CSV table of C-alpha atoms in Angstrom, one decimal:
chain,number,residue,atom,x,y,z
A,16,MET,CA,-19.8,2.7,-34.3
A,17,THR,CA,-22.5,3.8,-31.8
A,18,ARG,CA,-21.2,1.4,-29.2
A,19,ILE,CA,-17.6,2.6,-29.6
A,20,LEU,CA,-18.6,6.2,-29.4
A,21,ALA,CA,-20.8,5.6,-26.3
A,22,GLY,CA,-17.9,3.9,-24.5
A,23,SER,CA,-15.6,6.7,-25.6
A,24,ALA,CA,-17.9,9.4,-24.5
A,25,ALA,CA,-18.4,7.8,-21.1
A,26,GLY,CA,-14.7,7.0,-20.5
A,27,GLN,CA,-13.5,10.4,-21.8
A,28,GLY,CA,-16.3,12.2,-20.0
A,29,LEU,CA,-14.9,10.8,-16.7
A,30,VAL,CA,-11.4,12.1,-17.7
A,31,ILE,CA,-12.7,15.6,-18.6
A,32,LEU,CA,-14.8,15.8,-15.3
A,33,ALA,CA,-11.7,14.9,-13.4
A,34,TYR,CA,-9.5,17.7,-14.7
A,35,PRO,CA,-10.9,20.5,-12.5
A,36,LEU,CA,-10.0,18.3,-9.5
A,37,LEU,CA,-6.6,17.2,-10.9
A,38,SER,CA,-5.6,20.8,-11.6
A,39,ARG,CA,-6.2,21.6,-7.9
A,40,ILE,CA,-4.3,18.5,-6.6
A,41,TYR,CA,-1.3,18.7,-9.0
A,42,ASP,CA,0.6,21.9,-9.9
A,43,PRO,CA,1.8,22.9,-13.4
A,44,ALA,CA,5.2,21.4,-12.8
A,45,ASP,CA,3.6,18.0,-12.2
A,46,PHE,CA,1.7,18.3,-15.4
A,47,GLY,CA,5.0,19.3,-17.1
A,48,LEU,CA,6.5,16.0,-15.9
A,49,LEU,CA,3.4,14.2,-17.2
A,50,ILE,CA,3.7,15.7,-20.6
A,51,VAL,CA,7.4,14.7,-21.0
A,52,PHE,CA,6.6,11.2,-19.6
A,53,SER,CA,3.7,10.8,-22.0
A,54,ALA,CA,5.8,11.9,-24.9
A,55,VAL,CA,8.6,9.4,-24.2
A,56,VAL,CA,6.1,6.6,-23.6
A,57,SER,CA,4.1,7.4,-26.7
A,58,MET,CA,7.1,7.4,-29.0
A,59,ALA,CA,8.5,4.2,-27.5
A,60,GLY,CA,5.1,2.5,-27.4
A,61,VAL,CA,4.3,3.2,-31.1
A,62,LEU,CA,7.7,1.8,-32.1
A,63,SER,CA,7.3,-1.2,-29.8
A,64,THR,CA,4.9,-3.1,-32.1
A,65,ALA,CA,7.0,-2.6,-35.2
A,66,SER,CA,3.7,-1.5,-36.8
A,67,LEU,CA,2.8,-5.1,-37.2
A,68,GLU,CA,-0.5,-4.5,-35.4
A,69,ALA,CA,-1.6,-2.4,-38.4
A,70,ALA,CA,-1.4,-5.6,-40.5
A,71,VAL,CA,-3.6,-7.6,-38.2
A,72,PRO,CA,-6.9,-6.8,-40.0
A,73,LEU,CA,-5.5,-7.6,-43.5
A,74,PRO,CA,-4.9,-11.5,-43.7
A,75,VAL,CA,-7.9,-13.5,-44.9
A,76,ASP,CA,-7.0,-16.4,-42.7
A,77,ASP,CA,-7.3,-16.0,-38.9
A,78,ARG,CA,-4.2,-18.1,-38.3
A,79,ASP,CA,-2.1,-15.7,-40.4
A,80,ALA,CA,-3.6,-12.8,-38.5
A,81,ALA,CA,-2.8,-14.4,-35.2
A,82,ALA,CA,0.8,-15.0,-36.3
A,83,VAL,CA,1.1,-11.3,-37.1
A,84,ALA,CA,-0.4,-10.3,-33.7
A,85,TRP,CA,1.8,-12.5,-31.7
A,86,ALA,CA,4.9,-11.3,-33.6
A,87,ALA,CA,3.8,-7.8,-32.6
A,88,VAL,CA,3.5,-8.8,-28.9
A,89,ALA,CA,7.0,-10.3,-29.0
A,90,SER,CA,8.3,-7.0,-30.4
A,91,VAL,CA,6.5,-5.1,-27.6
A,92,VAL,CA,8.2,-7.2,-24.9
A,93,LEU,CA,11.6,-6.7,-26.5
A,94,THR,CA,11.2,-3.0,-26.8
A,95,ALA,CA,10.1,-2.6,-23.1
A,96,ALA,CA,13.2,-4.5,-22.0
A,97,LEU,CA,15.4,-2.2,-24.2
A,98,THR,CA,13.7,0.8,-22.7
A,99,ALA,CA,14.5,-0.3,-19.2
A,100,VAL,CA,18.2,-0.8,-20.3
A,101,VAL,CA,18.3,2.8,-21.7
A,102,GLY,CA,16.9,4.1,-18.5
A,103,VAL,CA,19.7,2.4,-16.5
A,104,LEU,CA,22.4,3.7,-18.8
A,105,ALA,CA,21.2,7.1,-19.8
A,106,GLY,CA,18.0,8.0,-17.9
A,107,PRO,CA,19.4,10.9,-15.8
A,108,TRP,CA,21.1,12.5,-18.9
A,109,ILE,CA,17.9,12.3,-20.9
A,110,ALA,CA,15.8,13.7,-18.1
A,111,ASP,CA,18.2,16.7,-17.7
A,112,LEU,CA,18.2,17.3,-21.4
A,113,LEU,CA,14.4,17.5,-21.5
A,114,GLY,CA,14.2,19.9,-18.6
A,115,VAL,CA,12.6,17.5,-16.1
A,116,PRO,CA,15.3,15.9,-13.9
A,117,ALA,CA,12.5,14.1,-11.9
A,118,LEU,CA,11.9,11.8,-14.9
A,119,ALA,CA,15.1,9.9,-14.1
A,120,GLY,CA,13.5,8.4,-11.0
A,121,PHE,CA,10.5,7.1,-12.9
A,122,TRP,CA,12.2,5.4,-15.8
A,123,TRP,CA,11.1,2.0,-14.5
A,124,LEU,CA,7.5,3.2,-15.0
A,125,VAL,CA,8.3,4.3,-18.5
A,126,ALA,CA,9.3,0.7,-19.4
A,127,LEU,CA,6.2,-0.8,-17.8
A,128,THR,CA,3.9,1.7,-19.5
A,129,VAL,CA,5.5,0.9,-22.9
A,130,LEU,CA,4.8,-2.8,-22.3
A,131,VAL,CA,1.1,-2.0,-21.5
A,132,LEU,CA,0.6,0.5,-24.3
A,133,GLY,CA,2.1,-1.8,-27.0
A,134,SER,CA,0.0,-4.8,-25.9
A,135,TYR,CA,-3.1,-2.5,-25.8
A,136,LEU,CA,-2.5,-1.5,-29.5
A,137,VAL,CA,-2.2,-5.2,-30.6
A,138,PHE,CA,-5.3,-6.4,-28.8
A,139,SER,CA,-7.3,-3.4,-30.1
A,140,GLU,CA,-6.4,-4.2,-33.7
A,141,TRP,CA,-7.5,-7.8,-33.2
A,142,MET,CA,-10.9,-6.5,-32.1
A,143,VAL,CA,-10.9,-4.2,-35.2
A,144,ARG,CA,-10.4,-7.3,-37.3
A,145,GLU,CA,-13.3,-9.1,-35.7
A,146,ARG,CA,-15.4,-5.9,-35.9
A,147,SER,CA,-16.1,-6.4,-32.2
A,148,TYR,CA,-17.1,-2.8,-31.7
A,149,GLY,CA,-18.8,-3.6,-28.4
A,150,ALA,CA,-15.5,-4.8,-26.9
A,151,LEU,CA,-13.8,-1.6,-28.2
A,152,GLY,CA,-16.5,0.5,-26.5
A,153,ARG,CA,-15.9,-1.3,-23.2
A,154,ARG,CA,-12.2,-0.8,-23.6
A,155,ASN,CA,-12.7,3.0,-24.0
A,156,LEU,CA,-14.9,3.1,-20.9
A,157,LEU,CA,-12.6,1.0,-18.7
A,158,GLN,CA,-9.6,3.0,-19.9
A,159,GLY,CA,-11.2,6.2,-18.6
A,160,VAL,CA,-12.2,4.6,-15.3
A,161,GLY,CA,-8.7,3.2,-14.6
A,162,GLN,CA,-7.0,6.5,-15.4
A,163,VAL,CA,-9.3,8.7,-13.4
A,164,CYS,CA,-9.4,6.5,-10.3
A,165,THR,CA,-5.6,6.1,-10.2
A,166,GLN,CA,-4.8,9.8,-10.7
A,167,LEU,CA,-7.4,11.1,-8.3
A,168,GLY,CA,-7.0,8.4,-5.7
A,169,LEU,CA,-3.2,8.6,-5.5
A,170,GLY,CA,-3.3,12.4,-5.8
A,171,ALA,CA,-5.7,12.7,-2.9
A,172,ALA,CA,-3.4,10.4,-0.9
A,173,GLY,CA,-0.5,12.8,-1.5
A,174,VAL,CA,1.3,10.5,-3.9
A,175,ARG,CA,2.5,13.2,-6.3
A,176,PRO,CA,3.4,13.3,-9.1
A,177,VAL,CA,3.6,9.6,-9.5
A,178,GLY,CA,-0.2,9.4,-9.4
A,179,LEU,CA,-0.5,11.3,-12.7
A,180,LEU,CA,2.1,9.0,-14.4
A,181,LEU,CA,0.6,5.8,-13.1
A,182,GLY,CA,-2.8,6.8,-14.5
A,183,LEU,CA,-1.7,6.4,-18.1
A,184,GLY,CA,-0.6,2.7,-17.7
A,185,ALA,CA,-3.5,1.8,-15.3
A,186,GLY,CA,-6.1,3.1,-17.8
A,187,ARG,CA,-4.6,1.1,-20.7
A,188,LEU,CA,-4.2,-2.0,-18.6
A,189,LEU,CA,-7.9,-1.9,-17.6
A,190,GLY,CA,-8.7,-1.2,-21.2
A,191,ILE,CA,-7.0,-4.5,-22.2
A,192,GLY,CA,-9.3,-6.3,-19.9
A,193,GLY,CA,-12.2,-4.9,-21.9
A,194,LEU,CA,-10.8,-6.5,-25.0
A,195,VAL,CA,-10.7,-10.1,-23.7
A,196,SER,CA,-13.5,-12.2,-25.2
A,197,ARG,CA,-14.1,-15.6,-26.6
A,198,ALA,CA,-13.2,-14.4,-30.1
A,199,GLY,CA,-10.1,-12.6,-28.8
A,200,LEU,CA,-6.5,-13.1,-29.6
A,201,LEU,CA,-5.8,-15.1,-26.4
A,202,HIS,CA,-8.2,-17.8,-27.6
A,203,GLN,CA,-6.5,-18.2,-31.0
A,204,PRO,CA,-4.1,-21.2,-31.5
A,205,ARG,CA,-0.5,-20.2,-30.8
A,206,PRO,CA,1.4,-19.9,-34.1
A,207,SER,CA,4.7,-21.5,-34.6
A,208,LEU,CA,7.9,-19.5,-34.8
A,209,ALA,CA,8.2,-20.5,-38.5
A,210,ALA,CA,4.6,-19.2,-39.1
A,211,MET,CA,5.4,-15.9,-37.4
A,212,LYS,CA,8.6,-15.5,-39.4
A,213,SER,CA,6.8,-16.3,-42.7
A,214,ILE,CA,3.9,-13.8,-42.1
A,215,VAL,CA,6.3,-11.1,-40.9
A,216,GLY,CA,8.2,-11.6,-44.2
A,217,ARG,CA,4.9,-11.1,-46.1
A,218,TYR,CA,4.2,-7.8,-44.3
A,219,ARG,CA,7.8,-6.7,-44.0
A,220,ARG,CA,7.0,-3.2,-45.2
A,221,PHE,CA,5.1,-2.6,-42.0
A,222,PRO,CA,8.2,-2.9,-39.7
A,223,LEU,CA,10.7,-1.7,-42.3
A,224,VAL,CA,8.8,1.4,-43.4
A,225,ALA,CA,5.5,1.9,-41.6
A,226,SER,CA,7.1,1.6,-38.1
A,227,TRP,CA,9.4,4.5,-38.7
A,228,SER,CA,6.6,6.4,-40.3
A,229,LYS,CA,4.5,6.0,-37.2
A,230,LEU,CA,7.4,7.0,-35.0
A,231,LEU,CA,7.8,10.2,-37.0
A,232,ASN,CA,4.0,10.7,-36.8
A,233,THR,CA,4.0,10.5,-33.1
A,234,ALA,CA,7.2,12.6,-32.8
A,235,GLY,CA,5.4,15.2,-34.8
A,236,LEU,CA,2.9,15.5,-32.0
A,237,GLU,CA,5.2,14.9,-29.0
A,238,ALA,CA,8.6,16.4,-30.0
A,239,PRO,CA,7.3,20.0,-30.0
A,240,LEU,CA,6.2,19.5,-26.4
A,241,LEU,CA,9.6,18.1,-25.4
A,242,ILE,CA,11.2,21.1,-27.0
A,243,ILE,CA,8.9,23.6,-25.2
A,244,SER,CA,9.7,21.8,-21.9
A,245,ALA,CA,13.5,22.0,-22.6
A,246,VAL,CA,13.3,25.7,-23.7
A,247,TYR,CA,10.6,27.2,-21.5
A,248,GLY,CA,10.7,25.0,-18.4
A,249,ASP,CA,8.4,22.3,-16.9
A,250,ALA,CA,5.8,24.8,-15.5
A,251,ARG,CA,5.1,26.3,-18.9
A,252,ALA,CA,5.1,22.8,-20.4
A,253,GLY,CA,2.6,21.9,-17.7
A,254,LEU,CA,0.3,24.8,-18.7
A,255,LEU,CA,0.5,23.6,-22.4
A,256,GLY,CA,0.1,20.0,-21.2
A,257,LEU,CA,-3.2,20.7,-19.5
A,258,THR,CA,-4.4,22.5,-22.7
A,259,ILE,CA,-3.6,19.5,-24.8
A,260,ARG,CA,-5.2,17.1,-22.3
A,261,VAL,CA,-8.4,19.1,-22.3
A,262,ILE,CA,-8.8,19.8,-26.0
A,263,GLY,CA,-6.7,17.0,-27.5
A,264,GLY,CA,-7.8,14.2,-25.1
A,265,PRO,CA,-11.4,14.0,-26.1
A,266,ALA,CA,-10.5,14.5,-29.7
A,267,ALA,CA,-8.0,11.7,-29.6
A,268,ILE,CA,-10.3,9.2,-27.8
A,269,ILE,CA,-13.3,9.8,-30.1
A,270,GLY,CA,-11.0,10.0,-33.1
A,271,GLN,CA,-9.4,6.7,-32.2
A,272,ALA,CA,-12.8,5.1,-31.9
A,273,VAL,CA,-13.7,6.5,-35.4
A,274,TYR,CA,-10.3,5.4,-36.7
A,275,GLN,CA,-11.0,1.8,-35.6
A,276,VAL,CA,-14.4,1.7,-37.2
A,277,PHE,CA,-12.9,3.4,-40.3
A,278,ASN,CA,-10.0,0.9,-40.3
A,279,GLY,CA,-12.4,-2.1,-40.1
A,280,GLU,CA,-14.8,-0.8,-42.8
A,281,ALA,CA,-12.1,0.5,-45.1
A,282,SER,CA,-10.0,-2.7,-44.9
A,283,ALA,CA,-13.2,-4.6,-45.8
A,284,ARG,CA,-13.6,-2.3,-48.9
A,285,VAL,CA,-10.0,-2.9,-49.9
A,286,ARG,CA,-10.4,-6.6,-49.7
A,287,ALA,CA,-13.8,-6.7,-51.5
A,288,PRO,CA,-14.0,-6.3,-55.3
A,289,GLY,CA,-16.3,-3.6,-56.8
A,290,THR,CA,-16.2,-1.2,-53.9
A,291,VAL,CA,-14.9,2.4,-53.7
A,292,LEU,CA,-12.9,4.0,-51.0
A,293,ALA,CA,-12.6,7.7,-51.8
A,294,PRO,CA,-16.2,8.7,-51.1
A,295,PHE,CA,-16.0,6.9,-47.7
A,296,VAL,CA,-12.8,8.8,-46.8
A,297,ARG,CA,-14.3,12.1,-47.8
A,298,GLY,CA,-17.6,11.5,-46.0
A,299,SER,CA,-15.8,10.4,-42.8
A,300,VAL,CA,-13.8,13.7,-42.7
A,301,LEU,CA,-16.8,15.9,-43.3
A,302,ARG,CA,-18.8,14.2,-40.5
A,303,LEU,CA,-15.9,14.7,-38.1
A,304,LEU,CA,-15.6,18.3,-39.0
A,305,ALA,CA,-19.3,18.8,-38.3
A,306,ILE,CA,-18.9,17.2,-34.9
A,307,GLY,CA,-15.7,19.2,-33.9
A,308,VAL,CA,-16.5,22.7,-35.2
A,309,VAL,CA,-18.8,23.7,-32.3
A,310,PRO,CA,-16.3,23.0,-29.4
A,311,ALA,CA,-13.5,24.5,-31.4
A,312,THR,CA,-15.5,27.7,-31.8
A,313,VAL,CA,-16.3,27.9,-28.1
A,314,LEU,CA,-12.6,27.6,-27.2
A,315,VAL,CA,-11.6,30.4,-29.7
A,316,ALA,CA,-14.3,32.7,-28.2
A,317,PHE,CA,-14.0,32.0,-24.5
A,318,GLY,CA,-10.8,29.9,-23.8
A,319,PRO,CA,-9.0,32.0,-21.1
A,320,GLY,CA,-12.1,32.7,-19.1
A,321,LEU,CA,-13.3,29.1,-19.2
A,322,PHE,CA,-10.0,27.7,-18.1
A,323,ALA,CA,-9.7,30.2,-15.2
A,324,VAL,CA,-13.2,29.3,-13.9
A,325,VAL,CA,-13.0,25.6,-14.4
A,326,PHE,CA,-9.4,24.8,-13.5
A,327,GLY,CA,-8.4,27.7,-11.3
A,328,ALA,CA,-6.9,31.2,-11.9
A,329,GLN,CA,-3.4,29.9,-12.3
A,330,TRP,CA,-4.5,28.1,-15.5
A,331,ARG,CA,-5.8,31.2,-17.4
A,332,GLU,CA,-2.7,31.1,-19.6
A,333,ALA,CA,-3.5,27.6,-20.6
A,334,GLY,CA,-6.8,28.9,-21.9
A,335,GLN,CA,-4.9,31.3,-24.1
A,336,PHE,CA,-3.0,28.4,-25.6
A,337,ALA,CA,-6.4,26.6,-26.1
A,338,GLN,CA,-7.6,29.6,-28.2
A,339,VAL,CA,-4.6,29.3,-30.5
A,340,LEU,CA,-4.6,25.5,-30.8
A,341,ALA,CA,-8.4,25.0,-31.3
A,342,VAL,CA,-8.3,25.0,-35.1
A,343,ALA,CA,-5.2,22.8,-35.2
A,344,TYR,CA,-6.8,20.1,-33.1
A,345,LEU,CA,-10.0,20.4,-35.1
A,346,ALA,CA,-7.9,19.5,-38.2
A,347,GLN,CA,-6.3,16.6,-36.4
A,348,PHE,CA,-9.6,15.4,-35.1
A,349,ALA,CA,-11.2,15.3,-38.6
A,350,ILE,CA,-8.3,14.0,-40.6
A,351,ALA,CA,-6.2,11.7,-38.4
A,352,PRO,CA,-8.7,8.9,-38.3
A,353,VAL,CA,-8.6,8.4,-42.1
A,354,SER,CA,-4.8,8.4,-42.2
A,355,GLN,CA,-4.9,4.6,-42.2
A,356,THR,CA,-5.9,4.9,-45.8
A,357,LEU,CA,-2.3,5.0,-46.9
A,358,PHE,CA,-1.4,2.0,-44.8
A,359,LEU,CA,-4.3,-0.1,-46.1
A,360,LEU,CA,-3.3,0.7,-49.7
A,361,GLU,CA,0.3,-0.2,-48.8
A,362,ARG,CA,1.5,3.3,-49.5
A,363,GLN,CA,3.8,3.4,-46.6
A,364,GLY,CA,6.5,5.3,-48.4
A,365,LEU,CA,4.1,8.2,-49.0
A,366,GLN,CA,3.1,8.1,-45.4
A,367,LEU,CA,6.8,8.2,-44.4
A,368,VAL,CA,7.4,11.3,-46.5
A,369,TRP,CA,4.4,13.1,-44.9
A,370,ASP,CA,5.4,12.1,-41.4
A,371,SER,CA,9.0,13.4,-42.0
A,372,SER,CA,7.6,16.7,-43.3
A,373,ARG,CA,5.3,17.1,-40.4
A,374,LEU,CA,8.0,16.5,-37.8
A,375,VAL,CA,10.2,19.2,-39.5
A,376,LEU,CA,7.3,21.7,-39.6
A,377,THR,CA,5.9,21.2,-36.1
A,378,ALA,CA,9.1,20.7,-34.2
A,379,GLY,CA,11.1,23.2,-36.3
A,380,GLY,CA,8.9,26.1,-35.4
A,381,PRO,CA,9.3,25.9,-31.6
A,382,VAL,CA,13.1,25.3,-32.1
A,383,VAL,CA,13.4,28.5,-34.1
A,384,CYS,CA,11.3,30.4,-31.5
A,385,GLY,CA,13.5,29.2,-28.7
A,386,LEU,CA,16.7,30.2,-30.6
A,387,VAL,CA,15.5,33.7,-31.3
A,388,GLY,CA,14.1,34.2,-27.8
A,389,ALA,CA,10.4,34.4,-28.8
A,390,SER,CA,7.7,34.1,-26.2
A,391,ILE,CA,6.0,30.8,-25.6
A,392,SER,CA,2.8,32.3,-27.0
A,393,THR,CA,4.5,32.9,-30.3
A,394,ALA,CA,5.9,29.3,-30.2
A,395,VAL,CA,2.4,27.9,-29.7
A,396,LEU,CA,1.1,30.0,-32.6
A,397,VAL,CA,3.8,28.8,-34.9
A,398,LEU,CA,3.1,25.2,-33.8
A,399,ALA,CA,-0.6,25.6,-34.6
A,400,ILE,CA,0.0,26.9,-38.1
A,401,GLY,CA,2.3,24.0,-38.9
A,402,HIS,CA,-0.2,21.6,-37.5
A,403,VAL,CA,-3.0,22.8,-39.7
A,404,ALA,CA,-0.9,22.9,-42.9
A,405,CYS,CA,0.3,19.3,-42.3
A,406,TYR,CA,-3.1,17.8,-41.8
A,407,GLY,CA,-4.4,19.6,-44.9
A,408,LEU,CA,-1.7,17.9,-46.9
A,409,LEU,CA,-2.5,14.5,-45.3
A,410,TYR,CA,-6.1,14.8,-46.4
A,411,VAL,CA,-5.0,15.5,-50.0
A,412,LEU,CA,-2.7,12.5,-50.0
A,413,CYS,CA,-5.3,10.1,-48.6
A,414,ILE,CA,-8.0,11.2,-51.1
A,415,ARG,CA,-5.6,10.9,-54.1
A,416,ALA,CA,-4.4,7.5,-53.0
A,417,ALA,CA,-8.0,6.3,-52.5
A,418,GLN,CA,-9.1,7.7,-55.9
A,419,THR,CA,-6.1,5.9,-57.6
A,420,SER,CA,-7.1,2.6,-55.9
A,421,ASP,CA,-10.7,3.1,-57.0
A,422,ARG,CA,-9.7,3.7,-60.6
A,423,ALA,CA,-7.5,0.6,-60.6
A,424,GLY,CA,-10.4,-1.4,-59.2
A,425,ASP,CA,-12.7,-0.2,-61.9
A,426,LYS,CA,-10.2,-1.3,-64.6
A,427,ARG,CA,-9.9,-4.8,-63.0
A,428,ASP,CA,-13.6,-5.2,-62.8
A,429,ARG,CA,-13.9,-4.5,-66.5
């Protein structure tokens, strides 16, 4: 875990250090386009793997695991192609609906980034299976380097706003390079089509249930931002976007590193007889809360002033958003990494119910605020409240599922 966190800290540290420069190169409208672009790519990227990457750590035999992984890659390629077709047929209409007409000119980049992101997810899960935490640490470092160099370099050259958008895919692409090793997926024997079909049938609940659950999960994060962009405009969405990048970015990268360690260790506990899972879930959440509470407190106390000094006076309002969202992102930081508990215990149906509820709560609030003409500050506050409530519920569901599994294991051992 130390190697992953070190790589995450270095890579995300570069990203954080770049924001004061990026906020002076790109304006709030550019960041608004980035937020919408990221939301579309994230939702398509998560759906692209059909959630088969989540099954990669589970098979005992590496040949079965490779078959699952390559089936996921095939799904990624198909989804990227379909995304490009959607862009040709409906790209301008979608961009206008989301309040960022400029997005229509970058739909080709949406499709390419979906291809990179989906592949990145599959290769990462293979390294989780192998417990190759050093490779995961290198991935996190290289991801930050690729993103920062692309966004700063192209921005300084006047290539705006495409520099911001290209940075997402460039970072993930360089991160994939950090995952290539002798034990990696590329060096496994290629499975036959029959083997892929058979193993997908074994783990069919992942594409049939878990994929939609993951899409709803991502939509719960991204849909509110799309709604705010459509209702309040791209400049306000850009202010909120910087806020989320600054406070959510480090939390997401570190949380993802912890998630991958948790996934590897928890899946080993699920496979091994005589082990318990609930105390591991509880301890992971408590440790993450202890790490995240200090920065959250600083944001609540000094958010607007910090943002104005660090990013420029025009970003003070973003600091006000940070004050409101600090506790919400602390909850996400502490609880999201253990959400894989439900997938590992094959409780995809329960996860789907939670994801659906979360989408309604987090997206419904900004929709209502827009309909009644409430200010964006009120919309962000309502979003934060829904966020905290949903992650509290997720923790309860994970703990109860783990306790049920532990009790069943005790009975089998007897």
